[in-house]
């Protein structure tokens, strides 16, 4: 037996030239994208390959494939926008359980008869204002009212659905506005507008998180609020802004969903909060705050909408889809925990 | 100092929510039932004549769905049409336990009859039994109790029949067009509900009688956005289809949106329940929606009428029987362009 494998308690020192360099490469900041998201890209590739294998008749048609890619992206668009806001909130050390309810409220309010009479501009303004307004209420309750985020946003989740049901008279509010409905079918240079909105929001989120003071403060507040306060960051105000940002994303998402369904309903965007949290987490965002990536969250959303698509083209049930979803959440987080650093350790130990 | 500030801000937050509620009240979209969804005292109907004054208790889940909203509105309006009925409605709350608690309160008030649409018939059977044992006749509305002792009258829609009606319509249309091997899609509602399973079974059986099968079935959540999502996926899976059945006209708004976004029009679509928007679309005949099969919330109005007759000890005057029958299952009718005008008044 070799000396290197005799004591599993100490880190193997051989392969310093190989394993260690590799490990440093995978875990270094510049390769965070590859290290964290490669697993998710792998999952996406596997899912698409499974689709091509099970339905070669469909995947043999290039027009269908192009159309399907945009379908998957469009299905991911509204939840993707909301997930960007959710990722900021979670990185900042909070949680927002009210996103689905806020989307329903914003959508329903924007489609009431009274609001629709102001035209598309009125509807857009209303949805955004309701989103930001409810986000601010969440933020005020949490940062200045000192409520735990879980409780404050849980209360908002219940209250916003109630308010949405009351405003809509429990009826489906049909949007008769051609401009709003047109958002779902407009294409610019062959790319659906919904996909463009998603890309713009994700890009804006990435810049905000990685290239601005606001982003650095978010990470600081989520990582250690006390240290952030001592460093001169107004933690309360920052927390308030994070929830307002999440609300803004909900308002945009609500408009996208309303455009897609040509209507809004108090029950719509059901359980979006859980999908958004799951997508953020499997995208590499730490649930306890202080770390996370926007691009990872986008991949998380894409994995979910690709699964839905794969199951639909093979006529499989929603139940089995949900079980697979659960498995993927666990697998993705496990893969992140045993990242490549641990894997090289594993290999060198068994070598 | 800080305590004060945070309290002030908390009040401010509360004020904002309050202001929101106030604004909401101004933009509310409550819909009143049409005259046809209730039936007032009519000419030579002996039962219409005022009888003994009775109190009818009512309980239905507070759902945020158009159909359920229509159930409560219809019951209320029907009760108001009778001069001898006092209507006592209790909110059923969010789940079976809340409805049970509300019913206990109602039973203790000893109304002359109770009309109950349970969250789940299985879970509320005990409440029905309790009321019946207390001498209060229970009119079980739509979701069936498991024990016959738990109700005096049951009036419900026919979920299996809905599927059969939708299937039969599609079979007839395919035969008329000479399509021998049609590709048929199905957008169901919430899969875990018995009613959804019954609807799908009826559909399957009716199609099987003609040798047809469902090529792809997606379950949605009875909401517009889930309808849009599942329909988009279904259309993606089936590049060419001949017929599509969507279980619910509320989620059908989303399904129709998905159809037009996908630029598809090569097939016929059948809806479910009979919403006003769906009936109007069938009448206009400018979309793929060619028919819908009824599951009308007017059954709530009928339930109130039956409760009144039971409490007053009368029967249904057209029947030979001296009292009201025990089980009434409504037929699921098919609404097409030809008869849409008759049904528009029942649309919700």
XYZ file of C-alpha atoms in Angstrom:
699
model
C 0.000 0.000 0.000
C 1.308 3.411 -0.921
C 1.888 6.095 1.640
C -0.477 8.515 -0.069
C -3.509 6.325 0.375
C -2.604 5.043 3.839
C -4.029 8.064 5.642
C -7.276 9.258 4.149
C -7.570 11.955 6.783
C -4.889 14.177 5.236
C -5.116 15.786 1.853
C -3.019 13.853 -0.680
C 0.035 15.846 -1.554
C 0.953 14.151 -4.795
C -0.238 15.546 -8.131
C 0.467 19.004 -6.844
C 1.314 19.953 -10.401
C -1.797 18.405 -11.912
C -4.702 18.151 -9.481
C -4.025 21.354 -7.642
C -3.730 23.478 -10.767
C -6.915 21.933 -12.047
C -8.631 22.564 -8.760
C -7.492 26.161 -8.665
C -8.707 26.633 -12.226
C -12.164 25.298 -11.446
C -12.654 27.203 -8.250
C -11.056 30.486 -9.287
C -13.271 33.511 -9.599
C -12.700 33.911 -13.335
C -13.947 30.418 -14.014
C -16.908 30.634 -11.710
C -19.185 30.574 -14.743
C -17.769 27.316 -16.040
C -17.348 25.705 -12.644
C -20.843 26.421 -11.431
C -22.839 26.304 -14.571
C -21.174 23.519 -16.488
C -23.281 20.979 -14.618
C -26.461 22.843 -15.566
C -25.392 23.211 -19.180
C -24.696 19.472 -19.120
C -28.210 18.809 -17.804
C -29.666 21.007 -20.552
C -27.688 19.161 -23.231
C -28.819 15.803 -21.835
C -32.470 16.939 -21.770
C -32.316 18.170 -25.371
C -30.531 14.980 -26.453
C -33.278 12.958 -24.744
C -35.851 14.972 -26.692
C -34.039 14.309 -29.971
C -33.711 10.602 -29.157
C -37.336 10.098 -28.156
C -38.892 12.229 -30.895
C -36.521 12.053 -33.885
C -39.470 12.837 -36.168
C -39.831 16.296 -34.560
C -36.138 17.021 -34.065
C -35.477 16.104 -37.711
C -37.278 19.267 -38.820
C -35.017 22.350 -38.497
C -37.991 24.728 -38.541
C -39.575 22.843 -35.676
C -36.308 22.856 -33.700
C -35.898 26.634 -34.115
C -39.503 27.107 -33.103
C -39.058 24.784 -30.117
C -35.995 26.635 -28.836
C -37.990 29.862 -28.845
C -40.952 28.087 -27.241
C -38.755 26.917 -24.364
C -37.271 30.407 -23.993
C -40.703 32.065 -24.099
C -42.021 29.670 -21.458
C -39.010 30.589 -19.332
C -39.362 34.332 -19.871
C -41.808 35.514 -17.183
C -40.512 33.182 -14.476
C -36.948 34.046 -15.569
C -37.510 37.766 -15.000
C -38.986 37.071 -11.558
C -36.072 34.767 -10.731
C -33.609 37.614 -11.370
C -35.341 39.671 -8.652
C -35.529 36.638 -6.379
C -31.792 35.995 -6.837
C -31.004 39.530 -5.632
C -33.242 39.115 -2.593
C -31.685 35.751 -1.670
C -28.110 36.997 -2.190
C -29.057 39.903 0.079
C -29.929 37.417 2.808
C -33.717 37.426 2.401
C -36.490 35.451 0.745
C -39.568 36.572 -1.156
C -42.526 34.192 -0.946
C -44.926 36.720 -2.401
C -43.726 36.898 -6.028
C -46.485 34.704 -7.495
C -49.178 36.585 -5.601
C -47.706 39.975 -6.567
C -47.692 38.890 -10.227
C -51.343 37.897 -9.969
C -52.235 41.185 -8.260
C -50.269 43.277 -10.762
C -51.758 41.379 -13.698
C -55.309 41.541 -12.403
C -55.040 45.223 -11.531
C -53.604 46.068 -14.942
C -56.477 44.269 -16.674
C -59.405 45.694 -14.702
C -61.923 47.536 -16.822
C -60.986 50.826 -15.186
C -57.275 50.410 -15.896
C -57.717 49.084 -19.421
C -59.557 52.273 -20.372
C -56.217 54.110 -20.066
C -54.739 51.920 -22.798
C -51.465 50.003 -22.935
C -49.526 52.785 -21.190
C -51.945 52.729 -18.276
C -51.739 48.969 -18.002
C -47.938 48.940 -18.070
C -47.758 51.733 -15.504
C -50.262 49.975 -13.225
C -48.504 46.604 -13.330
C -45.101 48.162 -12.615
C -46.497 50.462 -9.909
C -48.323 47.619 -8.162
C -45.183 45.452 -8.349
C -42.865 48.118 -6.972
C -45.470 49.267 -4.422
C -46.026 45.817 -2.948
C -42.271 45.206 -3.036
C -41.779 48.410 -1.043
C -44.376 47.296 1.509
C -42.480 43.993 1.874
C -39.218 45.907 2.239
C -40.630 48.376 4.775
C -42.055 45.591 6.917
C -38.759 43.698 6.823
C -36.167 46.466 7.137
C -37.973 48.993 9.315
C -40.741 46.855 10.809
C -38.120 44.249 11.691
C -40.284 41.364 10.507
C -38.564 38.159 9.413
C -38.619 38.078 5.560
C -40.331 34.709 5.607
C -43.234 36.076 7.666
C -43.569 39.457 5.944
C -43.617 38.000 2.436
C -45.852 35.100 3.533
C -48.350 37.683 4.761
C -48.040 39.554 1.472
C -48.531 36.295 -0.432
C -51.886 35.714 1.258
C -52.990 39.352 1.233
C -52.067 40.029 -2.397
C -53.999 36.982 -3.614
C -56.977 38.113 -1.552
C -56.773 41.626 -2.969
C -56.400 40.198 -6.492
C -59.510 38.032 -6.019
C -61.458 41.012 -4.734
C -60.381 43.337 -7.556
C -61.129 40.757 -10.236
C -64.462 39.777 -8.707
C -63.023 36.230 -8.932
C -63.485 36.433 -12.701
C -60.858 35.975 -15.374
C -60.005 39.492 -16.542
C -59.680 39.379 -20.303
C -57.229 41.856 -21.766
C -58.734 43.488 -24.809
C -55.644 45.579 -25.398
C -54.004 44.617 -28.684
C -50.681 46.251 -27.766
C -50.354 44.302 -24.508
C -51.510 41.015 -26.060
C -49.177 41.678 -28.977
C -46.131 41.506 -26.682
C -46.506 37.714 -26.759
C -46.540 37.372 -30.539
C -44.191 40.176 -31.616
C -40.842 39.156 -33.074
C -37.884 41.443 -33.665
C -35.454 40.138 -36.315
C -36.948 36.697 -35.845
C -36.520 36.699 -32.076
C -39.685 36.788 -29.913
C -40.048 39.997 -27.906
C -40.587 38.013 -24.691
C -37.167 36.396 -25.148
C -35.588 39.812 -25.760
C -37.139 41.165 -22.564
C -35.763 38.156 -20.664
C -32.269 38.674 -22.085
C -32.352 42.414 -21.313
C -33.472 41.817 -17.709
C -30.859 39.088 -17.181
C -28.133 41.294 -18.662
C -29.224 44.247 -16.519
C -29.275 41.969 -13.470
C -25.777 40.669 -14.247
C -24.362 44.197 -14.636
C -26.132 45.379 -11.484
C -24.789 42.461 -9.441
C -21.258 42.213 -10.817
C -20.320 45.703 -11.962
C -21.968 48.185 -9.587
C -21.729 49.318 -5.991
C -25.319 48.173 -5.534
C -24.284 44.615 -6.428
C -21.259 44.609 -4.125
C -23.417 45.973 -1.310
C -25.994 43.238 -1.928
C -23.350 40.546 -1.489
C -21.986 42.311 1.600
C -25.407 42.720 3.216
C -26.283 39.088 2.557
C -22.917 37.745 3.670
C -22.666 39.621 6.945
C -25.152 42.420 7.669
C -23.293 43.597 10.779
C -19.986 43.912 8.927
C -21.812 45.647 6.081
C -23.323 48.143 8.553
C -19.911 48.805 10.112
C -18.515 49.322 6.620
C -20.938 52.200 6.221
C -23.658 50.533 4.185
C -27.198 51.587 5.016
C -28.380 48.003 5.440
C -32.032 48.873 6.028
C -32.328 51.056 2.977
C -30.495 48.499 0.886
C -32.830 45.707 2.015
C -35.821 47.914 1.182
C -34.446 48.451 -2.329
C -33.879 44.712 -2.842
C -37.546 43.922 -2.207
C -38.614 46.828 -4.404
C -36.381 45.388 -7.142
C -38.047 41.997 -6.732
C -41.448 43.715 -6.943
C -40.374 45.529 -10.117
C -39.429 42.184 -11.690
C -42.839 40.817 -10.653
C -44.555 43.758 -12.367
C -42.629 43.132 -15.595
C -43.264 39.389 -15.301
C -46.971 39.996 -14.719
C -47.205 41.981 -17.951
C -45.439 39.195 -19.843
C -47.767 36.570 -18.397
C -50.841 38.720 -19.067
C -49.720 39.161 -22.672
C -49.197 35.418 -23.075
C -52.577 34.448 -21.615
C -54.428 37.491 -23.057
C -55.870 37.826 -19.566
C -55.117 37.796 -15.864
C -56.624 35.919 -12.956
C -56.237 35.946 -9.190
C -55.017 32.326 -9.285
C -52.359 32.873 -11.922
C -48.597 32.491 -11.390
C -49.438 29.772 -8.889
C -46.353 28.604 -6.923
C -44.018 30.816 -8.959
C -42.241 31.703 -5.729
C -41.108 28.118 -5.289
C -40.009 27.781 -8.914
C -38.043 31.037 -8.673
C -36.384 30.027 -5.401
C -35.545 26.577 -6.789
C -34.085 28.070 -9.981
C -31.957 30.538 -8.010
C -30.685 27.802 -5.690
C -29.803 25.286 -8.395
C -28.144 28.180 -10.236
C -25.662 28.419 -7.386
C -27.212 31.015 -5.115
C -26.636 30.345 -1.442
C -29.969 30.227 0.408
C -28.301 31.828 3.433
C -27.207 34.779 1.303
C -23.921 36.393 0.347
C -23.296 34.488 -2.851
C -25.074 33.865 -6.132
C -25.092 34.257 -9.869
C -27.666 35.656 -12.268
C -26.575 33.525 -15.220
C -26.807 30.399 -13.062
C -30.352 31.318 -12.081
C -31.244 31.699 -15.758
C -29.893 28.206 -16.431
C -31.973 26.945 -13.519
C -35.128 28.357 -15.116
C -34.162 26.960 -18.521
C -33.670 23.476 -17.072
C -37.243 23.576 -15.707
C -38.846 24.810 -18.924
C -36.839 22.278 -20.977
C -38.103 19.451 -18.732
C -41.696 20.645 -19.218
C -41.119 20.695 -22.968
C -39.470 17.254 -22.996
C -42.341 15.749 -21.037
C -44.941 17.396 -23.250
C -43.499 16.130 -26.522
C -43.439 12.608 -25.066
C -46.962 12.862 -23.591
C -45.792 12.175 -20.024
C -47.744 13.337 -16.992
C -47.205 16.377 -14.796
C -46.733 14.188 -11.712
C -43.709 12.391 -13.120
C -42.391 15.741 -14.309
C -42.597 17.139 -10.779
C -40.771 14.121 -9.342
C -37.951 14.598 -11.857
C -37.857 18.316 -11.014
C -37.334 17.427 -7.351
C -34.519 15.061 -8.273
C -32.800 17.721 -10.372
C -32.935 20.297 -7.560
C -31.215 17.846 -5.198
C -28.702 16.697 -7.814
C -27.746 20.226 -8.845
C -27.114 21.322 -5.265
C -25.163 18.137 -4.506
C -22.989 18.714 -7.576
C -22.277 22.251 -6.397
C -21.324 21.069 -2.941
C -18.913 18.463 -4.255
C -17.492 20.769 -6.838
C -14.486 19.932 -8.902
C -12.134 20.570 -6.018
C -13.637 17.702 -4.103
C -13.802 15.585 -7.221
C -10.056 15.868 -7.829
C -9.579 14.925 -4.193
C -11.784 11.925 -4.761
C -9.829 10.876 -7.833
C -6.411 11.298 -6.233
C -7.539 9.323 -3.209
C -8.669 6.341 -5.232
C -5.744 6.477 -7.662
C -36.265 56.687 19.302
C -35.558 53.872 16.842
C -38.532 51.996 18.234
C -40.723 54.999 17.475
C -39.393 55.351 13.962
C -39.976 51.714 13.103
C -43.479 51.834 14.542
C -44.250 54.895 12.467
C -43.012 53.121 9.368
C -45.010 50.049 10.178
C -48.117 52.228 10.380
C -47.111 53.769 7.089
C -46.854 50.306 5.549
C -50.270 49.422 6.921
C -51.679 52.639 5.509
C -50.294 51.740 2.095
C -52.000 48.357 2.173
C -55.199 50.065 3.261
C -54.945 52.591 0.460
C -54.436 49.710 -1.953
C -57.578 47.999 -0.726
C -59.538 51.232 -1.065
C -58.308 51.763 -4.619
C -59.111 48.148 -5.367
C -62.679 48.669 -4.254
C -62.989 51.488 -6.777
C -61.771 49.363 -9.669
C -63.611 46.183 -8.678
C -65.099 43.976 -11.358
C -67.824 42.114 -9.499
C -70.280 40.566 -11.914
C -73.972 40.214 -11.139
C -75.761 37.090 -12.366
C -78.104 37.543 -15.299
C -81.845 37.234 -14.798
C -81.825 33.825 -16.495
C -79.414 32.347 -13.979
C -82.144 32.662 -11.369
C -85.792 31.798 -11.695
C -88.335 34.073 -10.097
C -91.971 33.204 -9.331
C -93.642 32.331 -12.633
C -97.273 32.431 -13.701
C -98.970 29.068 -13.202
C -96.258 27.330 -11.141
C -97.986 26.407 -7.916
C -94.634 26.071 -6.142
C -93.894 29.739 -6.812
C -96.624 30.858 -4.443
C -95.128 32.021 -1.146
C -95.200 29.330 1.507
C -93.909 28.973 5.028
C -91.037 31.372 5.714
C -87.771 29.421 5.738
C -84.107 30.119 6.410
C -81.596 28.497 4.057
C -77.957 28.208 5.106
C -75.333 28.208 2.383
C -71.665 27.299 2.278
C -69.286 27.046 -0.689
C -65.494 27.310 -0.918
C -64.222 30.847 -1.504
C -62.344 30.075 -4.711
C -60.808 32.644 -7.018
C -62.254 30.978 -10.066
C -65.041 32.291 -12.286
C -67.192 29.183 -11.942
C -67.084 29.133 -8.152
C -67.760 32.867 -7.992
C -70.850 32.284 -10.148
C -72.019 29.491 -7.807
C -72.159 31.824 -4.807
C -73.614 34.744 -6.758
C -76.339 32.575 -8.269
C -77.330 31.090 -4.910
C -77.582 34.548 -3.386
C -79.632 35.927 -6.279
C -81.977 32.937 -6.347
C -82.663 33.228 -2.625
C -83.420 36.920 -3.076
C -86.022 36.048 -5.719
C -88.208 34.358 -3.081
C -90.103 36.466 -0.590
C -90.351 33.545 1.847
C -86.593 32.713 1.982
C -84.009 34.125 4.343
C -80.484 33.476 3.035
C -77.743 32.801 5.570
C -74.360 32.403 3.874
C -71.168 31.449 5.715
C -67.706 31.819 4.217
C -66.132 28.396 3.846
C -62.564 29.632 4.236
C -59.481 28.121 2.684
C -59.762 24.391 3.386
C -61.951 21.530 4.552
C -61.212 22.196 8.234
C -62.273 25.836 7.917
C -65.473 24.841 6.132
C -66.236 22.270 8.839
C -65.863 24.966 11.503
C -68.098 27.357 9.564
C -70.725 24.640 9.165
C -70.718 23.888 12.888
C -71.656 27.510 13.500
C -74.334 27.302 10.827
C -75.817 24.068 12.230
C -76.041 25.573 15.698
C -78.226 28.346 14.248
C -80.767 25.689 13.130
C -81.686 26.854 9.624
C -84.557 25.027 7.843
C -82.173 23.639 5.222
C -78.487 23.841 4.278
C -77.085 24.015 0.756
C -73.493 22.877 0.826
C -70.841 22.728 -1.870
C -68.016 21.005 0.008
C -64.295 21.518 -0.612
C -64.178 17.770 -0.962
C -67.246 15.567 -0.527
C -65.216 12.912 1.282
C -63.866 15.298 3.861
C -67.199 17.010 4.567
C -69.449 13.949 4.797
C -69.262 14.102 8.603
C -70.597 17.668 8.566
C -73.486 16.580 6.357
C -74.302 13.736 8.765
C -74.161 16.104 11.714
C -76.628 18.509 10.114
C -79.003 15.709 9.086
C -78.902 14.255 12.608
C -79.758 17.698 13.941
C -82.869 17.530 11.749
C -81.649 19.961 9.092
C -82.052 18.647 5.527
C -78.826 19.014 3.557
C -78.773 19.795 -0.156
C -75.423 18.447 -1.373
C -74.295 20.642 -4.241
C -71.995 19.237 -6.924
C -69.273 17.440 -4.932
C -70.762 14.190 -3.691
C -70.738 12.997 -0.077
C -69.679 9.404 0.464
C -72.737 8.434 2.538
C -76.366 8.666 1.480
C -77.324 9.425 5.099
C -75.425 12.703 4.908
C -77.847 14.443 2.535
C -81.497 14.808 1.669
C -80.996 15.920 -1.926
C -77.981 15.817 -4.168
C -77.739 18.016 -7.226
C -74.582 17.858 -9.231
C -73.044 18.313 -12.632
C -72.012 15.361 -14.742
C -68.252 15.317 -15.122
C -68.149 11.973 -16.896
C -70.956 13.209 -19.142
C -68.957 16.323 -20.004
C -66.183 14.155 -21.373
C -68.727 12.042 -23.268
C -70.401 15.121 -24.785
C -67.052 16.582 -25.850
C -65.963 13.212 -27.272
C -69.231 12.681 -29.131
C -69.074 16.141 -30.687
C -65.522 15.543 -31.893
C -66.398 12.085 -33.248
C -69.365 13.517 -35.179
C -67.234 16.349 -36.612
C -64.460 13.990 -37.669
C -66.951 11.647 -39.349
C -68.536 14.602 -41.170
C -65.110 15.659 -42.420
C -64.177 12.117 -43.332
C -61.129 12.033 -41.026
C -60.532 8.377 -40.200
C -57.491 8.580 -37.954
C -57.629 11.965 -36.210
C -54.916 13.400 -33.969
C -56.721 14.493 -30.792
C -55.300 16.597 -27.962
C -56.650 17.163 -24.446
C -55.937 19.967 -21.967
C -57.237 18.729 -18.619
C -57.657 20.567 -15.331
C -55.994 19.740 -12.008
C -55.061 16.084 -12.358
C -55.401 15.138 -8.698
C -59.109 16.071 -8.639
C -61.616 13.282 -9.106
C -63.687 15.520 -11.369
C -60.768 15.870 -13.797
C -60.241 12.108 -13.876
C -63.967 11.541 -14.520
C -63.987 14.059 -17.361
C -60.975 12.444 -18.999
C -62.479 8.959 -18.607
C -65.731 10.034 -20.282
C -63.780 11.620 -23.109
C -61.644 8.522 -23.563
C -64.666 6.204 -23.561
C -66.616 8.277 -26.078
C -63.618 8.429 -28.426
C -62.911 4.707 -28.003
C -66.428 3.884 -29.184
C -65.408 5.362 -32.547
C -61.956 3.799 -32.460
C -60.209 7.112 -31.682
C -57.588 7.800 -28.988
C -56.047 10.872 -27.350
C -52.606 11.539 -28.829
C -51.397 13.938 -26.137
C -52.930 14.978 -22.827
C -51.556 17.824 -20.705
C -52.908 18.676 -17.253
C -53.164 22.390 -16.428
C -54.282 24.101 -13.187
C -57.592 25.723 -14.183
C -55.770 29.056 -14.579
C -55.254 31.130 -17.707
C -51.463 31.048 -17.539
C -51.261 27.292 -16.960
C -53.705 26.802 -19.842
C -51.492 28.905 -22.093
C -48.353 27.038 -21.005
C -49.731 23.530 -21.430
C -51.445 24.342 -24.728
C -48.195 25.795 -26.103
C -46.377 22.605 -25.172
C -49.124 20.399 -26.588
C -49.153 22.271 -29.892
C -45.377 21.956 -30.006
C -45.636 18.196 -29.472
C -48.292 17.739 -32.165
C -47.354 19.726 -35.281
C -50.732 18.902 -36.832
C -53.910 18.081 -34.941
C -57.556 17.560 -35.841
C -59.339 18.213 -32.565
C -58.635 19.527 -29.077
C -60.720 19.345 -25.912
C -60.023 21.811 -23.116
C -61.811 20.939 -19.829
C -62.415 24.459 -18.575
C -63.435 27.686 -20.293
C -61.632 29.886 -17.758
C -58.278 28.305 -18.530
C -59.519 28.219 -22.134
C -58.781 31.951 -22.456
C -55.111 31.014 -22.085
C -55.474 27.994 -24.370
C -56.968 30.153 -27.137
C -54.172 32.701 -26.667
C -51.596 29.934 -27.133
C -53.384 28.721 -30.264
C -53.316 32.162 -31.861
C -49.682 32.771 -30.777
C -48.703 29.503 -32.463
C -50.619 30.583 -35.614
C -52.526 27.312 -35.654
C -56.034 26.909 -37.028
C -56.080 23.494 -38.687
C -58.242 21.902 -35.956
C -61.505 22.277 -34.046
C -61.562 22.963 -30.318
C -64.218 22.138 -27.729
C -64.390 23.925 -24.380
C -65.884 23.031 -21.016
C -68.336 24.552 -18.484
C -69.859 27.268 -20.675
C -68.391 30.658 -19.778
C -69.820 33.772 -21.362
C -66.558 34.508 -23.202
C -66.531 30.988 -24.673
C -70.179 31.132 -25.777
C -69.567 34.508 -27.407
C -66.512 33.139 -29.229
C -68.548 30.158 -30.484
C -71.274 32.523 -31.659
C -68.763 34.787 -33.447
C -67.196 31.680 -35.068
C -63.866 33.398 -35.717
C -61.576 31.068 -33.774
C -60.909 27.342 -33.528
C -63.433 27.109 -30.668
C -66.516 25.501 -32.205
C -68.350 24.143 -29.169
C -68.359 23.891 -25.389
C -69.974 21.328 -23.099
C -71.946 22.662 -20.146
C -71.289 22.348 -16.460
C -73.435 25.244 -15.442
C -73.172 27.117 -12.127
C -76.926 27.662 -12.466
C -77.096 24.429 -10.425
C -76.590 26.625 -7.357
C -79.835 28.458 -8.126
C -81.593 25.117 -8.558
C -80.170 23.922 -5.237
C -81.674 26.924 -3.438
C -85.072 26.237 -5.060
C -84.866 22.595 -3.995
C -83.864 23.551 -0.459
C -86.906 25.809 -0.244
C -89.249 23.078 -1.464
C -87.762 20.528 0.932
C -88.021 22.919 3.875
C -91.610 23.741 2.989
C -92.492 20.080 2.406
C -93.411 20.505 -1.237
C -92.513 18.388 -4.259
C -91.478 19.143 -7.835
C -94.807 19.949 -9.453
C -94.104 18.293 -12.818
C -93.264 14.972 -11.178
C -95.918 12.640 -9.796
C -93.925 12.309 -6.565
C -95.129 14.262 -3.570
C -91.657 15.300 -2.491
C -88.354 16.278 -4.072
C -86.266 13.336 -5.469
C -83.021 12.395 -3.798
C -80.498 12.583 -6.632
C -80.447 14.979 -9.552
C -77.584 14.910 -12.028
C -77.617 17.635 -14.635
C -77.022 16.737 -18.235
C -73.930 18.124 -19.928
C -75.263 19.810 -23.023
C -73.250 20.758 -26.083
C -73.286 24.424 -27.055
C -72.598 25.096 -30.724
C -73.025 28.095 -33.006
C -76.612 26.986 -33.728
C -77.881 27.024 -30.145
C -75.413 29.481 -28.565
C -78.038 32.230 -28.347
C -80.146 30.114 -25.962
C -77.220 29.480 -23.632
C -75.666 32.945 -23.604
C -77.963 33.939 -20.744
C -76.521 31.080 -18.635
C -72.897 31.986 -19.356
C -70.885 33.070 -16.337
